[in-house]
Amino acid sequence: FAKAGSCLGFGLLEAKWAMLLAKLGMGVSEALIGVWATVWVQANAPKDSQARWLGFASISAGTGNGAGSAVAGFCSKSLGYSFAFVLQAAV
């Protein structure tokens, strides 16, 4: 919820200080997900396929970052920079 709220805030806010706080919230929530996702996978994945699941987690993070940048790049000219952040909050 922190990530979605921060993305929505960054997309809708106009004051620079508020946007900075929202971006900080996005960074902190992404860092926590990155750290705890591997711990969760290691604790819950079957022992014989942990490496595969850790690989899937890493690949999905990279794919999501790449796809998000592409969507933002294509949509920013016609829909504005905030569209990508509001879309990310909705997803």
Short mmCIF file of C-alpha atoms in Angstrom, two decimals:
data_model
loop_
_atom_site.label_atom_id
_atom_site.label_comp_id
_atom_site.label_asym_id
_atom_site.label_seq_id
_atom_site.Cartn_x
_atom_site.Cartn_y
_atom_site.Cartn_z
CA PHE A 1 0.00 0.00 0.00
CA ALA A 2 2.92 2.34 0.67
CA LYS A 3 4.21 1.89 -2.87
CA ALA A 4 0.80 2.47 -4.46
CA GLY A 5 0.15 5.53 -2.29
CA SER A 6 3.56 6.99 -3.05
CA CYS A 7 3.13 6.44 -6.81
CA LEU A 8 -0.31 7.99 -6.78
CA GLY A 9 0.94 10.92 -4.74
CA PHE A 10 3.88 11.53 -7.06
CA GLY A 11 1.57 11.44 -10.05
CA LEU A 12 -1.03 13.82 -8.63
CA LEU A 13 0.91 16.24 -6.44
CA GLU A 14 2.33 19.51 -7.77
CA ALA A 15 4.33 20.90 -4.85
CA LYS A 16 8.00 19.98 -5.20
CA TRP A 17 8.45 19.13 -1.51
CA ALA A 18 5.44 16.79 -1.59
CA MET A 19 6.69 15.14 -4.78
CA LEU A 20 10.09 14.65 -3.13
CA LEU A 21 8.47 12.94 -0.14
CA ALA A 22 6.38 10.74 -2.45
CA LYS A 23 9.50 9.76 -4.43
CA LEU A 24 11.27 8.96 -1.15
CA GLY A 25 8.34 6.73 -0.20
CA MET A 26 8.57 4.98 -3.57
CA GLY A 27 12.28 4.32 -3.09
CA VAL A 28 11.93 3.01 0.46
CA SER A 29 9.05 0.71 -0.46
CA GLU A 30 10.91 -0.65 -3.52
CA ALA A 31 14.01 -1.31 -1.44
CA LEU A 32 12.00 -3.19 1.18
CA ILE A 33 10.33 -5.30 -1.49
CA GLY A 34 13.71 -6.10 -3.05
CA VAL A 35 15.18 -7.24 0.25
CA TRP A 36 12.23 -9.12 1.67
CA ALA A 37 11.15 -10.81 -1.57
CA THR A 38 14.29 -12.94 -1.59
CA VAL A 39 13.85 -13.82 2.08
CA TRP A 40 10.22 -14.79 1.46
CA VAL A 41 11.09 -16.93 -1.58
CA GLN A 42 13.86 -18.71 0.30
CA ALA A 43 11.55 -19.43 3.23
CA ASN A 44 8.59 -20.62 1.14
CA ALA A 45 9.92 -22.16 -2.08
CA PRO A 46 10.57 -25.90 -2.20
CA LYS A 47 14.22 -26.67 -1.44
CA ASP A 48 14.83 -28.34 -4.80
CA SER A 49 13.63 -25.29 -6.79
CA GLN A 50 14.69 -22.30 -4.66
CA ALA A 51 17.29 -21.16 -7.18
CA ARG A 52 14.68 -21.18 -9.95
CA TRP A 53 12.23 -19.14 -7.87
CA LEU A 54 14.90 -16.65 -6.85
CA GLY A 55 15.75 -16.30 -10.55
CA PHE A 56 12.10 -15.69 -11.40
CA ALA A 57 11.91 -13.00 -8.71
CA SER A 58 14.99 -11.25 -10.08
CA ILE A 59 13.84 -11.48 -13.69
CA SER A 60 10.39 -10.14 -12.87
CA ALA A 61 11.86 -7.13 -11.07
CA GLY A 62 14.08 -6.27 -14.02
CA THR A 63 11.29 -6.83 -16.52
CA GLY A 64 8.93 -4.63 -14.53
CA ASN A 65 11.47 -1.81 -14.32
CA GLY A 66 12.17 -2.02 -18.04
CA ALA A 67 8.51 -2.19 -19.03
CA GLY A 68 7.64 0.69 -16.69
CA SER A 69 10.29 2.90 -18.24
CA ALA A 70 9.06 2.05 -21.73
CA VAL A 71 5.43 2.81 -20.87
CA ALA A 72 6.43 6.08 -19.23
CA GLY A 73 8.51 7.08 -22.23
CA PHE A 74 5.80 6.35 -24.77
CA CYS A 75 2.97 7.90 -22.78
CA SER A 76 4.67 10.97 -21.31
CA LYS A 77 4.48 13.08 -24.45
CA SER A 78 0.76 12.60 -25.04
CA LEU A 79 -0.58 11.92 -21.52
CA GLY A 80 1.95 13.73 -19.30
CA TYR A 81 4.55 12.37 -16.91
CA SER A 82 1.99 11.61 -14.20
CA PHE A 83 0.10 9.00 -16.23
CA ALA A 84 2.73 6.31 -15.71
CA PHE A 85 2.75 6.83 -11.94
CA VAL A 86 -1.05 6.80 -11.63
CA LEU A 87 -1.13 3.64 -13.80
CA GLN A 88 1.50 1.99 -11.60
CA ALA A 89 -0.51 2.85 -8.49
CA ALA A 90 -3.61 1.32 -10.04
CA VAL A 91 -1.83 -1.90 -10.99
#
